[in-house]
Amino acid sequence: MIESVGRALSTPRSRVSLALVSTTVLLAGCGGGASGATTADSTKIPAALASAFPGHKATGAPVRIGLITNEGGSTISQPETREAAEAAMKYANANLGGIAGRPVALTVCKTKEEPATARDCANQMVEQKVDAVVLTSSGLGDSMVPIVTKAGIPWATAIAASNSEGTTANAFSWTGGFPTTMTSMAAYAKEKGYKNVAAFVIDAPAAVSGIEAIGKPVFAKAGVGLRIVTVAAGTPDASPQVSAALRNKPDAVAVVADPTVCTSVLQAMGTLGAGIARMTVQSCVSPEVVQAVGAGMDGVQVFSSFDVASDDPEAQLFRQVMKEYSPDTPTQGYAAIGYQGVLGLVRALHGLSGTVSAKTITAALHAAKDVVLPAGHGITFSCDSKAVPGLPAACSAKEVTGTVSSDGKLGQLRVVDPSALFAR
């Protein structure tokens, strides 16, 4: 039996599934972003946020940061993540002095979530000699990270969705991605006293093997049994799978899937499993899921890397920055990933002065300690390779969790620290 995430991630099978589980779940959940609420409210800065807008403008020659996004593809397109990244850049340039007092200039490349265009984007970043690269979200990191980092350029992202992003020496992920989501769920299940959990997982080979390699060991370490129930992609009614799983009388269920499977499972749970605790990933609270499931969302426990809805100062700042610099961008879905990526980089480089280059940025990132994660509900990150065993590029193991109310809003947010479950 694998005893830690670090050991699990050392196997070839789990390295593959880390990438593809993240792609299946993290990216597929983003389709609802375009239908989410926008930020076209008043741009007047609340008094409580005044200190976050000091007007310290960046001057001088720009620091060129590459921004890679997954836009324009036939199946996945997330322009809102780029727009949020650009809003973070404008905010940093107008108020935080950019990077080392110089303005940040983003060099944008869109992968279309295709291997060929992903490699082309990586090569463009090398050819244009950017000082660092930020990825909003993509499952194609393994096609890009080696090209960028071998050229001496550091790679940064809010959520690693590939093996290369999690393990490459000069790659940095502000959070631990899928492994920390599963471990946070296990820590929560232990806290609640659950003994058996049924996990409804989208039936993609990588997703299933990822849960086997990562989820089962950490749940076992938490003293919680995890039974995997697969549901085919596009399943409109998961009642047969839910009914069969409930015969084993689980204390709770977990849903790790795209919005379509999330909807079918949660609807079936509302009919067949009322009263049984439910844990989900962020994709299960995308707008289309909340609308379809309705009151059946009440009490769902969600695990995510960000909080954009609460009164936490970082959530308020995210909303204000979007109102000020990108008012037409939907803020539900995964827009916050782009914001976290760029603003996280700026914050991690707060102490950088003098020469700004790929080399000095890399050194500063390795030294970054206790950096406040943008929209992270108080989470901080340190890029000393100690946060998650087996994922040296991960800078934090913590996750945000919250409960969905009957009106579909996320509340009771707090941070889960699953570090104890990473110990060998």
Tab-separated table of C-alpha atoms in Angstrom:
chain	number	residue	atom	x	y	z
A	1	MET	CA	0.000	0.000	0.000
A	2	ILE	CA	1.321	3.459	-0.895
A	3	GLU	CA	1.705	5.467	2.298
A	4	SER	CA	2.077	9.048	1.104
A	5	VAL	CA	1.336	11.342	-1.792
A	6	GLY	CA	5.058	11.691	-2.279
A	7	ARG	CA	5.480	7.946	-2.750
A	8	ALA	CA	2.358	7.745	-4.905
A	9	LEU	CA	3.653	10.435	-7.225
A	10	SER	CA	6.903	8.559	-7.721
A	11	THR	CA	5.195	5.874	-9.796
A	12	PRO	CA	4.886	6.209	-13.601
A	13	ARG	CA	1.148	5.544	-13.463
A	14	SER	CA	0.458	8.361	-11.043
A	15	ARG	CA	2.666	10.801	-12.932
A	16	VAL	CA	0.472	10.336	-15.979
A	17	SER	CA	-2.736	10.560	-14.014
A	18	LEU	CA	-1.678	13.734	-12.231
A	19	ALA	CA	-1.711	15.460	-15.603
A	20	LEU	CA	-4.838	13.906	-17.015
A	21	VAL	CA	-6.947	13.952	-13.867
A	22	SER	CA	-6.241	17.651	-13.593
A	23	THR	CA	-7.111	18.120	-17.254
A	24	THR	CA	-10.322	16.113	-16.989
A	25	VAL	CA	-11.555	17.755	-13.810
A	26	LEU	CA	-9.910	21.146	-13.598
A	27	LEU	CA	-10.318	22.173	-17.218
A	28	ALA	CA	-13.613	20.483	-18.011
A	29	GLY	CA	-15.189	22.370	-15.149
A	30	CYS	CA	-14.519	25.697	-16.766
A	31	GLY	CA	-17.227	25.735	-19.388
A	32	GLY	CA	-19.581	27.522	-17.028
A	33	GLY	CA	-17.281	30.477	-16.623
A	34	ALA	CA	-18.761	32.429	-19.491
A	35	SER	CA	-22.238	32.274	-17.994
A	36	GLY	CA	-21.134	33.425	-14.563
A	37	ALA	CA	-21.721	36.792	-12.952
A	38	THR	CA	-19.683	39.701	-14.260
A	39	THR	CA	-18.160	42.503	-12.258
A	40	ALA	CA	-19.895	45.524	-13.746
A	41	ASP	CA	-20.771	47.042	-10.370
A	42	SER	CA	-19.491	50.353	-9.017
A	43	THR	CA	-15.716	50.684	-9.210
A	44	LYS	CA	-15.555	52.911	-6.142
A	45	ILE	CA	-12.919	51.462	-3.828
A	46	PRO	CA	-14.359	50.560	-0.392
A	47	ALA	CA	-12.610	52.165	2.551
A	48	ALA	CA	-11.560	48.737	3.844
A	49	LEU	CA	-9.539	48.161	0.656
A	50	ALA	CA	-7.985	51.611	0.376
A	51	SER	CA	-4.567	50.431	1.563
A	52	ALA	CA	-4.530	47.805	-1.199
A	53	PHE	CA	-4.684	50.575	-3.834
A	54	PRO	CA	-1.774	52.840	-2.838
A	55	GLY	CA	-1.211	54.102	-6.368
A	56	HIS	CA	2.483	53.130	-6.416
A	57	LYS	CA	2.931	53.146	-10.176
A	58	ALA	CA	5.607	51.155	-11.947
A	59	THR	CA	7.990	53.057	-14.223
A	60	GLY	CA	10.819	52.338	-16.609
A	61	ALA	CA	11.475	49.515	-19.015
A	62	PRO	CA	8.923	46.701	-18.731
A	63	VAL	CA	9.581	43.257	-17.310
A	64	ARG	CA	8.405	40.837	-19.978
A	65	ILE	CA	6.360	37.961	-18.606
A	66	GLY	CA	4.996	35.293	-20.912
A	67	LEU	CA	1.352	34.357	-20.380
A	68	ILE	CA	0.151	31.067	-21.872
A	69	THR	CA	-3.593	30.409	-21.966
A	70	ASN	CA	-5.877	27.727	-23.372
A	71	GLU	CA	-8.054	29.857	-25.623
A	72	GLY	CA	-9.669	29.328	-28.997
A	73	GLY	CA	-9.791	25.539	-28.918
A	74	SER	CA	-12.751	23.567	-30.227
A	75	THR	CA	-13.422	21.855	-26.882
A	76	ILE	CA	-11.856	24.065	-24.189
A	77	SER	CA	-11.476	27.836	-24.241
A	78	GLN	CA	-10.934	30.017	-21.182
A	79	PRO	CA	-10.530	33.663	-22.182
A	80	GLU	CA	-11.647	34.714	-18.701
A	81	THR	CA	-8.425	33.379	-17.183
A	82	ARG	CA	-6.360	35.614	-19.487
A	83	GLU	CA	-8.588	38.592	-18.792
A	84	ALA	CA	-8.195	38.095	-15.046
A	85	ALA	CA	-4.423	37.753	-15.462
A	86	GLU	CA	-4.358	41.005	-17.401
A	87	ALA	CA	-6.445	42.682	-14.688
A	88	ALA	CA	-3.919	41.515	-12.085
A	89	MET	CA	-1.104	42.935	-14.222
A	90	LYS	CA	-2.833	46.330	-14.525
A	91	TYR	CA	-3.515	46.390	-10.792
A	92	ALA	CA	0.105	45.539	-9.966
A	93	ASN	CA	1.480	48.144	-12.363
A	94	ALA	CA	-0.796	50.882	-11.042
A	95	ASN	CA	-0.523	50.109	-7.339
A	96	LEU	CA	2.315	47.728	-6.425
A	97	GLY	CA	5.179	49.067	-8.488
A	98	GLY	CA	5.028	46.079	-10.833
A	99	ILE	CA	8.154	43.947	-10.440
A	100	ALA	CA	11.194	45.700	-8.934
A	101	GLY	CA	9.538	49.033	-9.658
A	102	ARG	CA	9.160	48.282	-13.362
A	103	PRO	CA	5.872	47.631	-15.172
A	104	VAL	CA	4.885	44.092	-16.068
A	105	ALA	CA	4.187	43.509	-19.760
A	106	LEU	CA	2.464	40.276	-20.690
A	107	THR	CA	3.416	38.432	-23.864
A	108	VAL	CA	0.340	36.308	-24.559
A	109	CYS	CA	0.197	33.018	-26.442
A	110	LYS	CA	-2.947	30.852	-26.817
A	111	THR	CA	-2.501	27.086	-26.954
A	112	LYS	CA	-6.014	26.105	-28.124
A	113	GLU	CA	-5.354	23.156	-25.776
A	114	GLU	CA	-3.574	21.306	-28.580
A	115	PRO	CA	-0.062	19.800	-28.256
A	116	ALA	CA	1.259	21.464	-31.409
A	117	THR	CA	0.156	24.971	-30.456
A	118	ALA	CA	1.299	24.366	-26.861
A	119	ARG	CA	4.828	23.556	-28.036
A	120	ASP	CA	4.695	26.538	-30.378
A	121	CYS	CA	3.763	28.800	-27.462
A	122	ALA	CA	6.654	27.463	-25.388
A	123	ASN	CA	9.086	28.039	-28.246
A	124	GLN	CA	7.742	31.558	-28.756
A	125	MET	CA	8.487	32.372	-25.124
A	126	VAL	CA	12.081	31.190	-25.566
A	127	GLU	CA	12.509	33.082	-28.847
A	128	GLN	CA	11.138	36.279	-27.324
A	129	LYS	CA	13.394	35.895	-24.274
A	130	VAL	CA	10.729	36.578	-21.669
A	131	ASP	CA	11.895	36.774	-18.060
A	132	ALA	CA	9.355	34.242	-16.763
A	133	VAL	CA	6.301	32.352	-17.979
A	134	VAL	CA	2.934	32.139	-16.231
A	135	LEU	CA	0.395	29.508	-17.289
A	136	THR	CA	-3.256	30.180	-16.515
A	137	SER	CA	-4.458	26.586	-16.887
A	138	SER	CA	-3.767	23.729	-19.270
A	139	GLY	CA	-3.276	20.004	-19.261
A	140	LEU	CA	-0.338	20.326	-21.664
A	141	GLY	CA	2.367	21.412	-19.271
A	142	ASP	CA	4.483	18.368	-20.115
A	143	SER	CA	4.709	19.678	-23.692
A	144	MET	CA	5.777	23.160	-22.588
A	145	VAL	CA	7.658	23.142	-19.286
A	146	PRO	CA	10.805	21.319	-20.530
A	147	ILE	CA	11.179	23.744	-23.453
A	148	VAL	CA	10.833	26.816	-21.251
A	149	THR	CA	12.876	25.708	-18.247
A	150	LYS	CA	15.739	24.234	-20.313
A	151	ALA	CA	16.152	27.727	-21.738
A	152	GLY	CA	16.677	28.985	-18.190
A	153	ILE	CA	13.260	30.635	-17.936
A	154	PRO	CA	11.217	29.984	-14.773
A	155	TRP	CA	7.701	28.581	-15.093
A	156	ALA	CA	4.880	29.552	-12.714
A	157	THR	CA	1.222	28.617	-12.321
A	158	ALA	CA	-1.435	28.756	-9.638
A	159	ILE	CA	-2.353	25.069	-9.995
A	160	ALA	CA	0.002	22.492	-11.478
A	161	ALA	CA	-1.888	20.251	-13.892
A	162	SER	CA	0.994	18.163	-15.238
A	163	ASN	CA	3.867	16.126	-13.888
A	164	SER	CA	6.460	18.571	-15.249
A	165	GLU	CA	4.812	21.496	-13.479
A	166	GLY	CA	4.905	19.626	-10.195
A	167	THR	CA	8.416	18.192	-10.360
A	168	THR	CA	10.677	20.391	-12.507
A	169	ALA	CA	13.380	22.256	-10.578
A	170	ASN	CA	12.583	25.728	-11.920
A	171	ALA	CA	8.815	25.317	-12.120
A	172	PHE	CA	6.656	26.798	-9.371
A	173	SER	CA	3.039	26.048	-8.488
A	174	TRP	CA	1.500	28.259	-5.828
A	175	THR	CA	-0.737	25.344	-4.766
A	176	GLY	CA	-0.496	21.555	-4.823
A	177	GLY	CA	-3.238	20.862	-7.374
A	178	PHE	CA	-5.121	17.564	-7.531
A	179	PRO	CA	-3.036	15.688	-4.918
A	180	THR	CA	-3.741	18.341	-2.292
A	181	THR	CA	-7.429	18.406	-3.209
A	182	MET	CA	-7.737	14.690	-2.554
A	183	THR	CA	-5.645	14.908	0.596
A	184	SER	CA	-7.725	17.826	1.869
A	185	MET	CA	-10.871	15.784	1.281
A	186	ALA	CA	-9.325	12.919	3.254
A	187	ALA	CA	-8.377	15.263	6.111
A	188	TYR	CA	-11.912	16.662	6.157
A	189	ALA	CA	-13.418	13.156	6.142
A	190	LYS	CA	-11.226	12.208	9.096
A	191	GLU	CA	-12.247	15.375	10.942
A	192	LYS	CA	-15.934	14.577	10.391
A	193	GLY	CA	-15.504	10.987	11.569
A	194	TYR	CA	-16.418	9.348	8.262
A	195	LYS	CA	-15.352	5.704	7.958
A	196	ASN	CA	-16.410	4.942	4.400
A	197	VAL	CA	-16.674	7.245	1.373
A	198	ALA	CA	-17.940	6.424	-2.121
A	199	ALA	CA	-16.108	8.412	-4.799
A	200	PHE	CA	-17.977	9.000	-8.064
A	201	VAL	CA	-15.282	9.510	-10.681
A	202	ILE	CA	-15.581	10.308	-14.359
A	203	ASP	CA	-14.742	7.114	-16.252
A	204	ALA	CA	-11.532	8.187	-17.948
A	205	PRO	CA	-8.594	5.791	-17.453
A	206	ALA	CA	-6.262	8.499	-16.171
A	207	ALA	CA	-8.881	9.881	-13.786
A	208	VAL	CA	-9.623	6.481	-12.310
A	209	SER	CA	-5.952	5.522	-11.992
A	210	GLY	CA	-5.255	8.905	-10.418
A	211	ILE	CA	-7.833	8.340	-7.705
A	212	GLU	CA	-6.453	4.853	-7.169
A	213	ALA	CA	-2.870	6.075	-6.889
A	214	ILE	CA	-3.448	9.307	-4.973
A	215	GLY	CA	-6.886	9.223	-3.364
A	216	LYS	CA	-6.983	5.741	-1.884
A	217	PRO	CA	-3.636	5.956	-0.045
A	218	VAL	CA	-4.346	9.285	1.626
A	219	PHE	CA	-7.878	8.268	2.598
A	220	ALA	CA	-6.459	5.037	4.035
A	221	LYS	CA	-3.895	7.015	5.996
A	222	ALA	CA	-6.778	9.088	7.363
A	223	GLY	CA	-8.514	5.877	8.447
A	224	VAL	CA	-11.261	6.255	5.848
A	225	GLY	CA	-12.202	3.630	3.271
A	226	LEU	CA	-12.603	4.936	-0.294
A	227	ARG	CA	-14.681	2.981	-2.809
A	228	ILE	CA	-14.440	4.164	-6.419
A	229	VAL	CA	-17.565	4.233	-8.598
A	230	THR	CA	-17.032	5.193	-12.230
A	231	VAL	CA	-19.555	7.195	-14.251
A	232	ALA	CA	-19.162	7.525	-18.019
A	233	ALA	CA	-18.632	11.001	-19.428
A	234	GLY	CA	-21.898	12.519	-20.645
A	235	THR	CA	-24.089	10.253	-18.481
A	236	PRO	CA	-27.445	12.080	-18.159
A	237	ASP	CA	-28.729	9.974	-15.250
A	238	ALA	CA	-26.380	8.368	-12.741
A	239	SER	CA	-29.159	6.825	-10.661
A	240	PRO	CA	-28.034	3.204	-11.286
A	241	GLN	CA	-24.473	3.944	-10.156
A	242	VAL	CA	-25.622	5.992	-7.166
A	243	SER	CA	-28.168	3.363	-6.115
A	244	ALA	CA	-25.566	0.603	-6.261
A	245	ALA	CA	-23.031	2.637	-4.273
A	246	LEU	CA	-25.538	3.535	-1.562
A	247	ARG	CA	-26.194	-0.153	-0.842
A	248	ASN	CA	-22.823	-0.152	0.923
A	249	LYS	CA	-24.101	2.595	3.260
A	250	PRO	CA	-21.256	5.128	2.860
A	251	ASP	CA	-20.987	7.918	5.414
A	252	ALA	CA	-20.326	10.383	2.602
A	253	VAL	CA	-19.763	10.591	-1.130
A	254	ALA	CA	-17.148	12.473	-3.134
A	255	VAL	CA	-17.605	13.626	-6.727
A	256	VAL	CA	-14.537	14.101	-8.937
A	257	ALA	CA	-15.802	14.852	-12.409
A	258	ASP	CA	-16.746	17.405	-15.044
A	259	PRO	CA	-19.972	19.461	-14.748
A	260	THR	CA	-22.103	16.975	-16.705
A	261	VAL	CA	-21.237	14.017	-14.487
A	262	CYS	CA	-21.383	16.242	-11.396
A	263	THR	CA	-24.932	17.185	-12.333
A	264	SER	CA	-26.094	13.627	-12.952
A	265	VAL	CA	-24.576	12.324	-9.693
A	266	LEU	CA	-25.804	15.190	-7.508
A	267	GLN	CA	-29.303	15.004	-8.976
A	268	ALA	CA	-29.408	11.272	-8.248
A	269	MET	CA	-28.101	11.871	-4.732
A	270	GLY	CA	-30.927	14.331	-4.148
A	271	THR	CA	-33.433	11.599	-4.974
A	272	LEU	CA	-31.722	8.518	-3.554
A	273	GLY	CA	-29.234	9.763	-0.985
A	274	ALA	CA	-30.812	12.715	0.774
A	275	GLY	CA	-29.024	13.396	4.028
A	276	ILE	CA	-25.724	11.789	3.024
A	277	ALA	CA	-22.757	14.163	3.119
A	278	ARG	CA	-21.301	15.183	-0.250
A	279	MET	CA	-17.798	16.444	-1.086
A	280	THR	CA	-16.905	17.811	-4.518
A	281	VAL	CA	-14.224	19.522	-6.540
A	282	GLN	CA	-14.667	23.079	-7.864
A	283	SER	CA	-16.098	21.962	-11.210
A	284	CYS	CA	-19.203	20.665	-9.437
A	285	VAL	CA	-20.239	24.184	-8.442
A	286	SER	CA	-19.992	25.745	-11.873
A	287	PRO	CA	-23.117	27.792	-12.727
A	288	GLU	CA	-24.739	25.146	-14.921
A	289	VAL	CA	-24.451	22.518	-12.187
A	290	VAL	CA	-25.912	24.794	-9.513
A	291	GLN	CA	-28.788	25.729	-11.804
A	292	ALA	CA	-29.556	22.129	-12.772
A	293	VAL	CA	-29.310	20.610	-9.284
A	294	GLY	CA	-31.045	23.489	-7.496
A	295	ALA	CA	-31.895	22.835	-3.843
A	296	GLY	CA	-30.002	19.553	-4.078
A	297	MET	CA	-26.775	21.568	-3.785
A	298	ASP	CA	-27.581	22.480	-0.193
A	299	GLY	CA	-24.825	21.226	2.099
A	300	VAL	CA	-22.333	20.208	-0.603
A	301	GLN	CA	-18.745	20.628	0.673
A	302	VAL	CA	-16.486	22.094	-2.018
A	303	PHE	CA	-12.670	21.977	-2.191
A	304	SER	CA	-10.782	24.592	-4.203
A	305	SER	CA	-7.604	26.667	-4.391
A	306	PHE	CA	-9.441	29.963	-4.246
A	307	ASP	CA	-12.206	31.982	-2.587
A	308	VAL	CA	-13.772	34.775	-4.613
A	309	ALA	CA	-17.165	34.916	-2.893
A	310	SER	CA	-16.668	35.607	0.811
A	311	ASP	CA	-15.960	38.759	2.823
A	312	ASP	CA	-12.346	37.703	3.293
A	313	PRO	CA	-10.094	40.656	2.338
A	314	GLU	CA	-8.447	38.697	-0.475
A	315	ALA	CA	-11.828	37.763	-1.991
A	316	GLN	CA	-12.922	41.391	-1.751
A	317	LEU	CA	-9.704	42.507	-3.418
A	318	PHE	CA	-10.206	40.072	-6.291
A	319	ARG	CA	-13.707	41.391	-6.916
A	320	GLN	CA	-12.560	44.997	-6.727
A	321	VAL	CA	-9.625	44.464	-9.075
A	322	MET	CA	-11.924	42.811	-11.597
A	323	LYS	CA	-14.452	45.658	-11.318
A	324	GLU	CA	-11.705	48.205	-11.828
A	325	TYR	CA	-9.684	46.595	-14.614
A	326	SER	CA	-11.866	43.971	-16.345
A	327	PRO	CA	-15.521	44.698	-15.533
A	328	ASP	CA	-17.016	42.519	-18.265
A	329	THR	CA	-15.165	39.355	-17.290
A	330	PRO	CA	-17.212	36.590	-15.630
A	331	THR	CA	-15.782	35.924	-12.186
A	332	GLN	CA	-17.381	32.552	-11.585
A	333	GLY	CA	-15.666	29.477	-12.987
A	334	TYR	CA	-11.887	29.652	-13.181
A	335	ALA	CA	-11.097	33.317	-13.883
A	336	ALA	CA	-9.362	33.490	-10.512
A	337	ILE	CA	-6.683	31.049	-11.703
A	338	GLY	CA	-5.235	33.651	-14.080
A	339	TYR	CA	-5.430	36.325	-11.384
A	340	GLN	CA	-3.694	34.061	-8.863
A	341	GLY	CA	-0.952	33.173	-11.316
A	342	VAL	CA	0.102	36.721	-12.183
A	343	LEU	CA	-0.500	38.444	-8.853
A	344	GLY	CA	1.122	35.513	-7.040
A	345	LEU	CA	4.244	36.041	-9.159
A	346	VAL	CA	4.305	39.769	-8.413
A	347	ARG	CA	3.905	39.147	-4.684
A	348	ALA	CA	6.550	36.424	-4.623
A	349	LEU	CA	8.992	38.889	-6.248
A	350	HIS	CA	8.147	41.736	-3.879
A	351	GLY	CA	11.701	41.965	-2.517
A	352	LEU	CA	13.432	41.764	-5.889
A	353	SER	CA	15.530	44.806	-6.781
A	354	GLY	CA	18.308	45.678	-9.166
A	355	THR	CA	18.744	43.475	-12.213
A	356	VAL	CA	15.585	41.677	-13.301
A	357	SER	CA	16.238	38.610	-15.425
A	358	ALA	CA	15.152	35.018	-15.707
A	359	LYS	CA	18.051	34.088	-13.420
A	360	THR	CA	17.259	36.612	-10.672
A	361	ILE	CA	13.534	35.838	-10.843
A	362	THR	CA	14.241	32.114	-10.462
A	363	ALA	CA	16.436	32.730	-7.424
A	364	ALA	CA	13.834	35.036	-5.870
A	365	LEU	CA	11.075	32.477	-6.373
A	366	HIS	CA	13.099	29.708	-4.725
A	367	ALA	CA	13.550	32.068	-1.763
A	368	ALA	CA	9.897	33.156	-1.626
A	369	LYS	CA	8.467	32.532	1.831
A	370	ASP	CA	5.035	33.047	3.404
A	371	VAL	CA	3.644	34.857	0.360
A	372	VAL	CA	-0.079	35.599	0.606
A	373	LEU	CA	-1.915	33.588	-2.055
A	374	PRO	CA	-4.183	35.927	-4.039
A	375	ALA	CA	-7.854	35.069	-3.426
A	376	GLY	CA	-6.568	32.304	-1.165
A	377	HIS	CA	-8.591	32.952	2.006
A	378	GLY	CA	-5.455	33.505	4.072
A	379	ILE	CA	-3.330	30.712	2.570
A	380	THR	CA	0.350	31.550	2.166
A	381	PHE	CA	2.942	29.798	0.019
A	382	SER	CA	6.675	29.167	0.294
A	383	CYS	CA	8.603	27.760	-2.665
A	384	ASP	CA	11.221	25.793	-0.732
A	385	SER	CA	10.161	22.379	-2.123
A	386	LYS	CA	8.904	21.244	1.300
A	387	ALA	CA	5.119	21.689	1.003
A	388	VAL	CA	4.178	18.403	-0.711
A	389	PRO	CA	6.439	15.309	-0.736
A	390	GLY	CA	7.022	14.175	-4.301
A	391	LEU	CA	6.014	17.565	-5.739
A	392	PRO	CA	9.031	19.843	-5.218
A	393	ALA	CA	7.477	22.599	-7.335
A	394	ALA	CA	4.376	22.850	-5.102
A	395	CYS	CA	4.568	25.856	-2.810
A	396	SER	CA	1.559	25.069	-0.571
A	397	ALA	CA	-0.465	22.036	0.513
A	398	LYS	CA	-3.501	23.915	1.789
A	399	GLU	CA	-6.965	24.156	0.236
A	400	VAL	CA	-10.038	26.309	0.698
A	401	THR	CA	-13.245	24.486	1.579
A	402	GLY	CA	-16.757	25.814	1.905
A	403	THR	CA	-20.376	24.703	2.068
A	404	VAL	CA	-23.027	25.412	-0.555
A	405	SER	CA	-26.288	26.790	0.825
A	406	SER	CA	-29.804	26.180	-0.505
A	407	ASP	CA	-29.582	29.318	-2.653
A	408	GLY	CA	-26.466	28.012	-4.389
A	409	LYS	CA	-24.032	30.340	-2.640
A	410	LEU	CA	-20.775	29.182	-1.112
A	411	GLY	CA	-20.302	30.013	2.559
A	412	GLN	CA	-18.640	28.876	5.778
A	413	LEU	CA	-15.295	29.023	4.027
A	414	ARG	CA	-12.133	27.978	5.817
A	415	VAL	CA	-8.711	26.543	5.070
A	416	VAL	CA	-7.853	22.841	5.329
A	417	ASP	CA	-4.249	21.884	6.045
A	418	PRO	CA	-3.736	18.195	5.166
A	419	SER	CA	0.019	18.207	5.801
A	420	ALA	CA	-0.172	15.495	8.460
A	421	LEU	CA	-1.362	13.029	5.836
A	422	PHE	CA	1.724	13.636	3.710
A	423	ALA	CA	4.072	12.276	6.378
A	424	ARG	CA	5.613	8.964	5.449
